[in-house]
PDB file of C-alpha atoms in Angstrom:
ATOM      1  CA  UNK A  24     228.165 252.881  99.663  1.00 42.00           C
ATOM      2  CA  UNK A  25     230.234 253.193  96.461  1.00 41.00           C
ATOM      3  CA  UNK A  26     228.528 252.138  93.027  1.00 41.00           C
ATOM      4  CA  UNK A  27     230.366 249.948  90.816  1.00 40.00           C
ATOM      5  CA  UNK A  28     228.019 248.160  89.140  1.00 37.00           C
ATOM      6  CA  UNK A  29     230.329 244.777  89.383  1.00 33.00           C
ATOM      7  CA  UNK A  30     229.679 244.899  93.055  1.00 36.00           C
ATOM      8  CA  UNK A  31     226.237 244.927  93.090  1.00 38.00           C
ATOM      9  CA  UNK A  32     224.351 242.377  95.195  1.00 40.00           C
ATOM     10  CA  UNK A  33     220.788 241.739  94.789  1.00 41.00           C
ATOM     11  CA  UNK A  34     220.019 243.788  98.889  1.00 43.00           C
ATOM     12  CA  UNK A  35     221.672 246.897  96.979  1.00 46.00           C
ATOM     13  CA  UNK A  36     219.817 246.665  94.518  1.00 44.00           C
ATOM     14  CA  UNK A  37     216.674 246.092  96.539  1.00 47.00           C
ATOM     15  CA  UNK A  38     217.352 249.911  98.244  1.00 52.00           C
ATOM     16  CA  UNK A  39     218.421 251.461  94.915  1.00 58.00           C
ATOM     17  CA  UNK A  40     214.911 252.104  94.566  1.00 63.00           C
ATOM     18  CA  UNK A  41     213.578 253.177  97.537  1.00 67.00           C
ATOM     19  CA  UNK A  42     216.195 255.940  98.520  1.00 68.00           C
ATOM     20  CA  UNK A  43     215.888 256.710  94.048  1.00 71.00           C
ATOM     21  CA  UNK A  44     212.265 257.365  95.934  1.00 73.00           C
ATOM     22  CA  UNK A  45     213.307 259.192  99.418  1.00 73.00           C
ATOM     23  CA  UNK A  46     215.600 261.732  97.417  1.00 74.00           C
ATOM     24  CA  UNK A  47     213.110 262.277  94.469  1.00 65.00           C
ATOM     25  CA  UNK A  48     209.925 262.632  96.062  1.00 66.00           C
ATOM     26  CA  UNK A  49     208.986 266.361  95.916  1.00 56.00           C
ATOM     27  CA  UNK A  50     209.345 269.041  93.834  1.00 38.00           C
ATOM     28  CA  UNK A  51     211.741 270.412  95.436  1.00 41.00           C
ATOM     29  CA  UNK A  52     214.969 267.914  95.340  1.00 41.00           C
ATOM     30  CA  UNK A  53     214.123 267.681  91.272  1.00 42.00           C
ATOM     31  CA  UNK A  54     213.935 270.757  89.736  1.00 46.00           C
ATOM     32  CA  UNK A  55     215.730 273.464  91.777  1.00 48.00           C
ATOM     33  CA  UNK A  56     219.059 273.277  90.848  1.00 50.00           C
ATOM     34  CA  UNK A  57     222.018 274.300  92.972  1.00 53.00           C
ATOM     35  CA  UNK A  58     219.797 274.534  95.995  1.00 54.00           C
ATOM     36  CA  UNK A  59     222.955 273.079  97.999  1.00 76.00           C
ATOM     37  CA  UNK A  60     221.340 269.781  99.708  1.00 79.00           C
ATOM     38  CA  UNK A  61     218.176 269.687  97.528  1.00 79.00           C
ATOM     39  CA  UNK A  62     221.413 269.123  95.180  1.00 83.00           C
ATOM     40  CA  UNK A  63     223.175 267.153  96.684  1.00 80.00           C
ATOM     41  CA  UNK A  64     219.901 264.344  96.974  1.00 80.00           C
ATOM     42  CA  UNK A  65     218.651 265.131  93.128  1.00 80.00           C
ATOM     43  CA  UNK A  66     222.629 264.481  92.023  1.00 82.00           C
ATOM     44  CA  UNK A  67     222.737 261.134  94.155  1.00 80.00           C
ATOM     45  CA  UNK A  68     218.773 259.779  92.996  1.00 81.00           C
ATOM     46  CA  UNK A  69     220.540 260.621  89.854  1.00 83.00           C
ATOM     47  CA  UNK A  70     223.902 258.756  89.689  1.00 83.00           C
ATOM     48  CA  UNK A  71     221.636 255.554  91.514  1.00 80.00           C
ATOM     49  CA  UNK A  72     219.195 255.513  88.605  1.00 83.00           C
ATOM     50  CA  UNK A  73     222.444 255.663  86.402  1.00 85.00           C
ATOM     51  CA  UNK A  74     223.535 252.643  88.296  1.00 80.00           C
ATOM     52  CA  UNK A  75     220.705 250.469  88.602  1.00 79.00           C
ATOM     53  CA  UNK A  76     219.522 251.443  84.582  1.00 84.00           C
ATOM     54  CA  UNK A  77     222.919 250.235  83.522  1.00 86.00           C
ATOM     55  CA  UNK A  78     222.232 246.914  84.852  1.00 83.00           C
ATOM     56  CA  UNK A  79     218.204 246.240  83.971  1.00 83.00           C
ATOM     57  CA  UNK A  80     218.497 244.485  81.886  1.00 86.00           C
ATOM     58  CA  UNK A  81     220.575 242.080  83.411  1.00 86.00           C
ATOM     59  CA  UNK A  82     217.542 241.584  85.872  1.00 83.00           C
ATOM     60  CA  UNK A  83     215.078 239.384  86.250  1.00 85.00           C
ATOM     61  CA  UNK A  84     211.784 240.390  85.425  1.00 85.00           C
ATOM     62  CA  UNK A  85     210.318 240.764  89.148  1.00 84.00           C
ATOM     63  CA  UNK A  86     213.437 242.931  89.210  1.00 83.00           C
ATOM     64  CA  UNK A  87     212.919 245.121  86.347  1.00 88.00           C
ATOM     65  CA  UNK A  88     209.263 245.429  87.576  1.00 88.00           C
ATOM     66  CA  UNK A  89     210.189 246.934  91.056  1.00 85.00           C
ATOM     67  CA  UNK A  90     211.458 249.394  89.865  1.00 87.00           C
ATOM     68  CA  UNK A  91     210.509 250.396  86.993  1.00 89.00           C
ATOM     69  CA  UNK A  92     206.902 250.735  88.225  1.00 91.00           C
ATOM     70  CA  UNK A  93     208.158 252.377  91.576  1.00 87.00           C
ATOM     71  CA  UNK A  94     210.108 255.147  89.206  1.00 86.00           C
ATOM     72  CA  UNK A  95     207.220 255.881  86.659  1.00 89.00           C
ATOM     73  CA  UNK A  96     204.964 256.682  89.382  1.00 89.00           C
ATOM     74  CA  UNK A  97     206.732 258.614  91.006  1.00 83.00           C
ATOM     75  CA  UNK A  98     208.241 260.648  87.389  1.00 84.00           C
ATOM     76  CA  UNK A  99     205.332 259.027  84.989  1.00 88.00           C
ATOM     77  CA  UNK A 100     208.235 259.457  82.147  1.00 90.00           C
ATOM     78  CA  UNK A 101     207.435 256.457  78.874  1.00 94.00           C
ATOM     79  CA  UNK A 102     211.192 254.518  79.048  1.00 91.00           C
ATOM     80  CA  UNK A 103     209.481 252.963  82.308  1.00 90.00           C
ATOM     81  CA  UNK A 104     206.570 251.601  80.307  1.00 94.00           C
ATOM     82  CA  UNK A 105     208.167 249.067  78.338  1.00 92.00           C
ATOM     83  CA  UNK A 106     209.594 246.764  81.224  1.00 91.00           C
ATOM     84  CA  UNK A 107     205.661 246.938  83.145  1.00 93.00           C
ATOM     85  CA  UNK A 108     204.488 246.190  80.110  1.00 94.00           C
ATOM     86  CA  UNK A 109     206.414 242.956  79.334  1.00 94.00           C
ATOM     87  CA  UNK A 110     205.310 242.415  83.356  1.00 94.00           C
ATOM     88  CA  UNK A 111     201.754 242.565  82.561  1.00 94.00           C
ATOM     89  CA  UNK A 112     201.979 240.171  79.779  1.00 94.00           C
ATOM     90  CA  UNK A 113     204.349 237.676  81.794  1.00 94.00           C
ATOM     91  CA  UNK A 114     201.005 238.352  84.949  1.00 96.00           C
ATOM     92  CA  UNK A 115     197.895 237.733  82.598  1.00 95.00           C
ATOM     93  CA  UNK A 116     199.421 234.431  81.568  1.00 96.00           C
ATOM     94  CA  UNK A 117     200.607 232.959  84.944  1.00 96.00           C
ATOM     95  CA  UNK A 118     197.282 234.128  86.702  1.00 97.00           C
ATOM     96  CA  UNK A 119     194.820 232.724  84.285  1.00 96.00           C
ATOM     97  CA  UNK A 120     196.464 229.117  84.853  1.00 95.00           C
ATOM     98  CA  UNK A 121     197.092 229.219  88.161  1.00 96.00           C
ATOM     99  CA  UNK A 122     192.725 230.413  88.236  1.00 96.00           C
ATOM    100  CA  UNK A 123     192.180 227.882  86.662  1.00 95.00           C
ATOM    101  CA  UNK A 124     194.009 225.223  88.267  1.00 93.00           C
ATOM    102  CA  UNK A 125     192.239 226.457  92.071  1.00 93.00           C
ATOM    103  CA  UNK A 126     189.256 224.405  90.449  1.00 89.00           C
ATOM    104  CA  UNK A 127     191.302 221.329  90.463  1.00 94.00           C
ATOM    105  CA  UNK A 128     190.970 219.048  93.793  1.00 93.00           C
ATOM    106  CA  UNK A 129     193.850 219.198  96.315  1.00 94.00           C
ATOM    107  CA  UNK A 130     195.771 221.357  93.886  1.00 94.00           C
ATOM    108  CA  UNK A 131     195.523 224.620  96.522  1.00 93.00           C
ATOM    109  CA  UNK A 132     196.838 221.468  99.185  1.00 93.00           C
ATOM    110  CA  UNK A 133     199.104 221.003  96.780  1.00 95.00           C
ATOM    111  CA  UNK A 134     200.827 224.374  95.932  1.00 94.00           C
ATOM    112  CA  UNK A 135     200.087 225.604 100.087  1.00 93.00           C
ATOM    113  CA  UNK A 136     202.789 221.854 101.092  1.00 94.00           C
ATOM    114  CA  UNK A 137     204.732 223.518  98.272  1.00 95.00           C
ATOM    115  CA  UNK A 138     205.460 227.656  99.640  1.00 94.00           C
ATOM    116  CA  UNK A 139     205.773 226.056 103.000  1.00 93.00           C
ATOM    117  CA  UNK A 140     208.528 223.382 102.282  1.00 94.00           C
ATOM    118  CA  UNK A 141     209.906 225.788  99.013  1.00 93.00           C
ATOM    119  CA  UNK A 142     210.245 229.505 101.420  1.00 93.00           C
ATOM    120  CA  UNK A 143     213.668 230.026 102.217  1.00 93.00           C
ATOM    121  CA  UNK A 144     215.383 229.342 105.000  1.00 95.00           C
ATOM    122  CA  UNK A 145     219.299 231.227 103.976  1.00 94.00           C
ATOM    123  CA  UNK A 146     218.817 234.081 107.135  1.00 93.00           C
ATOM    124  CA  UNK A 147     218.016 233.934 111.265  1.00 93.00           C
ATOM    125  CA  UNK A 148     214.577 236.138 109.487  1.00 92.00           C
ATOM    126  CA  UNK A 149     213.728 233.275 106.530  1.00 93.00           C
ATOM    127  CA  UNK A 150     213.598 230.561 109.678  1.00 95.00           C
ATOM    128  CA  UNK A 151     211.279 232.038 111.430  1.00 95.00           C
ATOM    129  CA  UNK A 152     209.292 233.525 108.482  1.00 95.00           C
ATOM    130  CA  UNK A 153     209.129 229.698 107.503  1.00 94.00           C
ATOM    131  CA  UNK A 154     208.828 228.237 110.988  1.00 96.00           C
ATOM    132  CA  UNK A 155     206.080 231.089 111.094  1.00 96.00           C
ATOM    133  CA  UNK A 156     204.112 229.612 107.495  1.00 96.00           C
ATOM    134  CA  UNK A 157     203.733 225.558 109.072  1.00 95.00           C
ATOM    135  CA  UNK A 158     202.100 226.754 111.345  1.00 95.00           C
ATOM    136  CA  UNK A 159     199.375 228.838 108.348  1.00 95.00           C
ATOM    137  CA  UNK A 160     200.678 226.513 105.889  1.00 87.00           C
ATOM    138  CA  UNK A 161     197.502 227.883 103.605  1.00 95.00           C
ATOM    139  CA  UNK A 162     198.441 231.344 103.589  1.00 97.00           C
ATOM    140  CA  UNK A 163     202.105 230.923 101.980  1.00 96.00           C
ATOM    141  CA  UNK A 164     200.451 229.960  99.325  1.00 97.00           C
ATOM    142  CA  UNK A 165     197.437 232.801  99.494  1.00 98.00           C
ATOM    143  CA  UNK A 166     200.269 236.703 100.092  1.00 98.00           C
ATOM    144  CA  UNK A 167     201.470 235.248  96.657  1.00 97.00           C
ATOM    145  CA  UNK A 168     198.209 235.552  95.164  1.00 98.00           C
ATOM    146  CA  UNK A 169     196.912 237.837  96.200  1.00 99.00           C
ATOM    147  CA  UNK A 170     199.743 240.028  95.610  1.00 98.00           C
ATOM    148  CA  UNK A 171     199.529 239.216  91.614  1.00 98.00           C
ATOM    149  CA  UNK A 172     196.008 239.751  92.207  1.00 98.00           C
ATOM    150  CA  UNK A 173     196.583 242.912  93.163  1.00 98.00           C
ATOM    151  CA  UNK A 174     199.543 243.622  90.372  1.00 97.00           C
ATOM    152  CA  UNK A 175     196.958 242.896  88.114  1.00 98.00           C
ATOM    153  CA  UNK A 176     194.614 245.414  89.982  1.00 97.00           C
ATOM    154  CA  UNK A 177     197.176 247.955  90.022  1.00 95.00           C
ATOM    155  CA  UNK A 178     197.850 247.685  85.819  1.00 94.00           C
ATOM    156  CA  UNK A 179     193.822 247.630  85.460  1.00 95.00           C
ATOM    157  CA  UNK A 180     194.087 243.953  84.310  1.00 96.00           C
ATOM    158  CA  UNK A 181     191.943 242.010  86.713  1.00 97.00           C
ATOM    159  CA  UNK A 182     188.582 242.547  85.292  1.00 96.00           C
ATOM    160  CA  UNK A 183     189.910 240.640  81.791  1.00 95.00           C
ATOM    161  CA  UNK A 184     191.769 237.613  83.948  1.00 96.00           C
ATOM    162  CA  UNK A 185     189.599 234.262  83.152  1.00 95.00           C
ATOM    163  CA  UNK A 186     187.845 233.219  86.974  1.00 95.00           C
ATOM    164  CA  UNK A 187     189.144 236.176  88.697  1.00 97.00           C
ATOM    165  CA  UNK A 188     185.523 235.879  90.438  1.00 97.00           C
ATOM    166  CA  UNK A 189     187.045 232.872  91.968  1.00 96.00           C
ATOM    167  CA  UNK A 190     190.221 233.690  92.991  1.00 97.00           C
ATOM    168  CA  UNK A 191     189.225 236.735  95.262  1.00 98.00           C
ATOM    169  CA  UNK A 192     186.330 233.952  96.862  1.00 97.00           C
ATOM    170  CA  UNK A 193     188.978 231.474  97.357  1.00 97.00           C
ATOM    171  CA  UNK A 194     191.151 233.974  98.582  1.00 98.00           C
ATOM    172  CA  UNK A 195     187.331 235.901 100.855  1.00 98.00           C
ATOM    173  CA  UNK A 196     187.462 232.492 102.438  1.00 97.00           C
ATOM    174  CA  UNK A 197     190.592 232.696 104.579  1.00 98.00           C
ATOM    175  CA  UNK A 198     190.911 233.404 107.984  1.00 98.00           C
ATOM    176  CA  UNK A 199     192.716 236.674 107.144  1.00 99.00           C
ATOM    177  CA  UNK A 200     191.903 238.261 110.942  1.00 99.00           C
ATOM    178  CA  UNK A 201     193.311 235.208 112.593  1.00 99.00           C
ATOM    179  CA  UNK A 202     197.036 235.509 110.870  1.00 99.00           C
ATOM    180  CA  UNK A 203     197.336 239.353 110.608  1.00 99.00           C
ATOM    181  CA  UNK A 204     196.239 239.987 113.737  1.00 99.00           C
ATOM    182  CA  UNK A 205     198.549 237.452 115.295  1.00 98.00           C
ATOM    183  CA  UNK A 206     201.121 238.664 117.548  1.00 98.00           C
ATOM    184  CA  UNK A 207     203.728 235.926 115.664  1.00 97.00           C
ATOM    185  CA  UNK A 208     202.939 236.638 112.351  1.00 98.00           C
ATOM    186  CA  UNK A 209     203.059 240.157 113.295  1.00 98.00           C
ATOM    187  CA  UNK A 210     206.748 239.284 115.237  1.00 98.00           C
ATOM    188  CA  UNK A 211     208.486 238.180 111.956  1.00 97.00           C
ATOM    189  CA  UNK A 212     206.125 239.537 109.400  1.00 97.00           C
ATOM    190  CA  UNK A 213     205.249 242.758 110.285  1.00 98.00           C
ATOM    191  CA  UNK A 214     205.705 244.848 106.640  1.00 97.00           C
ATOM    192  CA  UNK A 215     203.737 242.047 104.728  1.00 98.00           C
ATOM    193  CA  UNK A 216     200.591 241.699 107.235  1.00 99.00           C
ATOM    194  CA  UNK A 217     200.822 245.286 106.805  1.00 99.00           C
ATOM    195  CA  UNK A 218     200.737 244.659 102.740  1.00 98.00           C
ATOM    196  CA  UNK A 219     198.131 242.312 102.634  1.00 99.00           C
ATOM    197  CA  UNK A 220     195.878 244.312 105.046  1.00 99.00           C
ATOM    198  CA  UNK A 221     195.989 246.506 102.549  1.00 99.00           C
ATOM    199  CA  UNK A 222     195.755 244.387  99.583  1.00 99.00           C
ATOM    200  CA  UNK A 223     192.853 243.128 100.539  1.00 99.00           C
ATOM    201  CA  UNK A 224     190.722 246.356 101.374  1.00 99.00           C
ATOM    202  CA  UNK A 225     191.909 247.776  98.295  1.00 98.00           C
ATOM    203  CA  UNK A 226     190.333 244.251  96.310  1.00 98.00           C
ATOM    204  CA  UNK A 227     186.983 244.767  98.250  1.00 98.00           C
ATOM    205  CA  UNK A 228     187.918 241.139  99.894  1.00 99.00           C
ATOM    206  CA  UNK A 229     187.581 242.663 102.837  1.00 99.00           C
ATOM    207  CA  UNK A 230     188.772 245.343 105.485  1.00 99.00           C
ATOM    208  CA  UNK A 231     190.857 244.630 108.014  1.00 99.00           C
ATOM    209  CA  UNK A 232     192.650 247.666 108.334  1.00 98.00           C
ATOM    210  CA  UNK A 233     191.512 249.023 111.674  1.00 98.00           C
ATOM    211  CA  UNK A 234     191.923 245.719 113.120  1.00 99.00           C
ATOM    212  CA  UNK A 235     195.223 244.519 112.330  1.00 99.00           C
ATOM    213  CA  UNK A 236     196.539 248.467 113.548  1.00 98.00           C
ATOM    214  CA  UNK A 237     194.668 247.723 116.774  1.00 99.00           C
ATOM    215  CA  UNK A 238     196.731 244.451 116.907  1.00 99.00           C
ATOM    216  CA  UNK A 239     199.757 245.800 116.416  1.00 99.00           C
ATOM    217  CA  UNK A 240     199.825 248.702 118.705  1.00 98.00           C
ATOM    218  CA  UNK A 241     199.326 246.394 121.007  1.00 98.00           C
ATOM    219  CA  UNK A 242     202.211 244.037 120.219  1.00 98.00           C
ATOM    220  CA  UNK A 243     204.038 247.261 120.547  1.00 98.00           C
ATOM    221  CA  UNK A 244     203.260 249.159 122.802  1.00 97.00           C
ATOM    222  CA  UNK A 245     205.747 252.770 123.133  1.00 96.00           C
ATOM    223  CA  UNK A 246     206.936 251.847 126.410  1.00 96.00           C
ATOM    224  CA  UNK A 247     208.420 248.196 125.378  1.00 97.00           C
ATOM    225  CA  UNK A 248     210.122 249.449 122.432  1.00 97.00           C
ATOM    226  CA  UNK A 249     214.020 250.013 124.389  1.00 97.00           C
ATOM    227  CA  UNK A 250     213.385 246.824 125.101  1.00 98.00           C
ATOM    228  CA  UNK A 251     213.215 244.924 121.137  1.00 98.00           C
ATOM    229  CA  UNK A 252     216.882 243.895 119.788  1.00 98.00           C
ATOM    230  CA  UNK A 253     217.732 245.978 116.763  1.00 97.00           C
ATOM    231  CA  UNK A 254     216.525 243.096 114.679  1.00 96.00           C
ATOM    232  CA  UNK A 255     212.978 242.833 117.046  1.00 97.00           C
ATOM    233  CA  UNK A 256     213.494 247.216 116.274  1.00 98.00           C
ATOM    234  CA  UNK A 257     213.307 246.950 112.391  1.00 98.00           C
ATOM    235  CA  UNK A 258     210.650 244.744 112.071  1.00 98.00           C
ATOM    236  CA  UNK A 259     208.274 246.991 113.813  1.00 98.00           C
ATOM    237  CA  UNK A 260     209.770 250.571 111.841  1.00 98.00           C
ATOM    238  CA  UNK A 261     209.225 247.595 108.560  1.00 97.00           C
ATOM    239  CA  UNK A 262     205.618 247.221 109.564  1.00 98.00           C
ATOM    240  CA  UNK A 263     204.805 251.061 110.425  1.00 98.00           C
ATOM    241  CA  UNK A 264     206.596 252.636 107.139  1.00 98.00           C
ATOM    242  CA  UNK A 265     204.140 249.941 104.955  1.00 98.00           C
ATOM    243  CA  UNK A 266     200.683 250.610 106.478  1.00 98.00           C
ATOM    244  CA  UNK A 267     201.845 253.496 105.205  1.00 98.00           C
ATOM    245  CA  UNK A 268     203.304 252.796 102.146  1.00 96.00           C
ATOM    246  CA  UNK A 269     200.364 250.110 101.681  1.00 97.00           C
ATOM    247  CA  UNK A 270     197.991 253.519 102.437  1.00 98.00           C
ATOM    248  CA  UNK A 271     199.280 255.143  99.846  1.00 96.00           C
ATOM    249  CA  UNK A 272     198.968 252.233  97.040  1.00 96.00           C
ATOM    250  CA  UNK A 273     202.537 252.536  97.005  1.00 93.00           C
ATOM    251  CA  UNK A 274     203.240 255.830  96.073  1.00 91.00           C
ATOM    252  CA  UNK A 275     199.878 256.442  93.704  1.00 92.00           C
ATOM    253  CA  UNK A 276     198.106 258.609  96.076  1.00 93.00           C
ATOM    254  CA  UNK A 277     199.051 260.627  99.423  1.00 95.00           C
ATOM    255  CA  UNK A 278     198.181 259.417 102.816  1.00 97.00           C
ATOM    256  CA  UNK A 279     195.810 261.202 105.246  1.00 97.00           C
ATOM    257  CA  UNK A 280     198.945 262.118 107.884  1.00 98.00           C
ATOM    258  CA  UNK A 281     195.881 262.988 110.413  1.00 98.00           C
ATOM    259  CA  UNK A 282     195.438 258.595 109.875  1.00 97.00           C
ATOM    260  CA  UNK A 283     198.718 258.335 110.161  1.00 98.00           C
ATOM    261  CA  UNK A 284     200.107 260.796 113.662  1.00 98.00           C
ATOM    262  CA  UNK A 285     200.673 257.633 115.847  1.00 98.00           C
ATOM    263  CA  UNK A 286     203.041 256.541 112.926  1.00 99.00           C
ATOM    264  CA  UNK A 287     204.281 259.938 111.904  1.00 98.00           C
ATOM    265  CA  UNK A 288     204.623 260.455 115.606  1.00 98.00           C
ATOM    266  CA  UNK A 289     206.283 257.441 116.554  1.00 98.00           C
ATOM    267  CA  UNK A 290     208.737 258.542 113.963  1.00 98.00           C
ATOM    268  CA  UNK A 291     209.950 261.294 114.487  1.00 98.00           C
ATOM    269  CA  UNK A 292     210.556 260.233 118.682  1.00 98.00           C
ATOM    270  CA  UNK A 293     212.390 257.235 117.664  1.00 98.00           C
ATOM    271  CA  UNK A 294     214.760 259.249 114.906  1.00 98.00           C
ATOM    272  CA  UNK A 295     218.366 258.483 117.415  1.00 98.00           C
ATOM    273  CA  UNK A 296     217.463 255.293 116.895  1.00 98.00           C
ATOM    274  CA  UNK A 297     216.613 255.556 113.459  1.00 98.00           C
ATOM    275  CA  UNK A 298     219.134 256.710 112.044  1.00 97.00           C
ATOM    276  CA  UNK A 299     221.512 254.308 114.161  1.00 97.00           C
ATOM    277  CA  UNK A 300     219.888 251.208 113.596  1.00 98.00           C
ATOM    278  CA  UNK A 301     217.591 250.767 111.375  1.00 96.00           C
ATOM    279  CA  UNK A 302     218.988 249.967 107.461  1.00 92.00           C
ATOM    280  CA  UNK A 303     219.412 252.365 104.578  1.00 89.00           C
ATOM    281  CA  UNK A 304     215.963 251.239 102.591  1.00 89.00           C
ATOM    282  CA  UNK A 305     214.266 250.806 106.047  1.00 93.00           C
ATOM    283  CA  UNK A 306     215.188 254.546 107.045  1.00 93.00           C
ATOM    284  CA  UNK A 307     214.528 255.261 103.063  1.00 90.00           C
ATOM    285  CA  UNK A 308     210.578 253.796 103.159  1.00 93.00           C
ATOM    286  CA  UNK A 309     210.274 256.351 107.242  1.00 96.00           C
ATOM    287  CA  UNK A 310     211.198 259.461 105.017  1.00 93.00           C
ATOM    288  CA  UNK A 311     208.969 258.111 102.412  1.00 92.00           C
ATOM    289  CA  UNK A 312     206.534 257.771 105.159  1.00 96.00           C
ATOM    290  CA  UNK A 313     206.754 261.791 105.922  1.00 95.00           C
ATOM    291  CA  UNK A 314     206.713 262.559 102.326  1.00 93.00           C
ATOM    292  CA  UNK A 315     203.482 260.622 101.235  1.00 94.00           C
ATOM    293  CA  UNK A 316     201.742 262.354 104.413  1.00 96.00           C
ATOM    294  CA  UNK A 317     202.850 265.750 102.516  1.00 94.00           C
ATOM    295  CA  UNK A 318     205.383 266.385 105.836  1.00 95.00           C
ATOM    296  CA  UNK A 319     208.788 266.825 103.107  1.00 91.00           C
ATOM    297  CA  UNK A 320     209.233 269.649 105.780  1.00 93.00           C
ATOM    298  CA  UNK A 321     209.795 267.308 108.533  1.00 96.00           C
ATOM    299  CA  UNK A 322     213.555 267.112 110.498  1.00 96.00           C
ATOM    300  CA  UNK A 323     214.527 263.434 109.517  1.00 96.00           C
ATOM    301  CA  UNK A 324     213.354 263.443 105.878  1.00 93.00           C
ATOM    302  CA  UNK A 325     215.845 265.848 105.318  1.00 91.00           C
ATOM    303  CA  UNK A 326     218.225 263.793 107.412  1.00 94.00           C
ATOM    304  CA  UNK A 327     217.632 260.409 106.217  1.00 92.00           C
ATOM    305  CA  UNK A 328     217.918 262.332 102.399  1.00 90.00           C
ATOM    306  CA  UNK A 329     221.662 263.329 103.556  1.00 90.00           C
ATOM    307  CA  UNK A 330     222.524 259.554 105.679  1.00 89.00           C
ATOM    308  CA  UNK A 331     221.574 258.740 102.071  1.00 85.00           C
ATOM    309  CA  UNK A 332     223.502 260.789 100.100  1.00 84.00           C
ATOM    310  CA  UNK A 333     226.647 260.350 101.419  1.00 85.00           C
ATOM    311  CA  UNK A 334     226.051 256.440 101.698  1.00 79.00           C
ATOM    312  CA  UNK A 335     226.038 256.181  97.061  1.00 73.00           C
ATOM    313  CA  UNK A 336     228.804 259.038  97.787  1.00 65.00           C
ATOM    314  CA  UNK A 337     230.376 259.018 101.382  1.00 51.00           C
TER     315      UNK A 337
END
């Protein structure tokens, strides 16, 4: 994939940050000049960063946050702080207004209805998710509130949001276990399920990690993987990566390799199909899962890094 700025589209931008993380999330890939493949990986990461950051001011606040938050966590470079602070200010105002509305009779029902009606339906995946949310109405809204509360927690500002306890109590009253362990939900929403179970735990709302992992493994037993279509396979992979990424609080801490050995072993066993059928963003997240578990030396990490570097500069 070449990177002329006029040709960059939203999907390309969405995986660039992942590629940077997969290529740079280690001292080896960043600090050793003239080190063969490691140097190629470093140069590819720098090229991606330069490309993304050239258009960063033109992107939406959400996309700027998505990129700057991840890069700050990996590099600690202060140049990524302004975009994070901008997002914090926007988030604080939105949450304060949103939480105040939760007490208004009928407001939650209206927000849930609008969330379902407004769900995008351009692609087959989006249509499948929109149909799923018609059956789970209120969760179409609650997932967004959960995400915003976690972002406030990440930024150390949750306790400063007026009425945040009301929002946490609202989330606690929902039937999250039924939603997050439902087989049909997992079939179209696996990565988001993995995120949400970790968000709920992080906020102290409830701990469903064991139950959700068990439901996921029941839905995707090893002897059925060969029968999955490409789209189904990618959903499975994407879900696995987000169990690890969610546990890391999105690149803020390492994860216990033993706790996620079942995921890392699945990646190892599926390495050939991962390289053949997974999209580049999912491949990047597979590599990141090994890195977050302290397994940088796994052969699949370098295979993914080589593929990403080749995609940037074929």
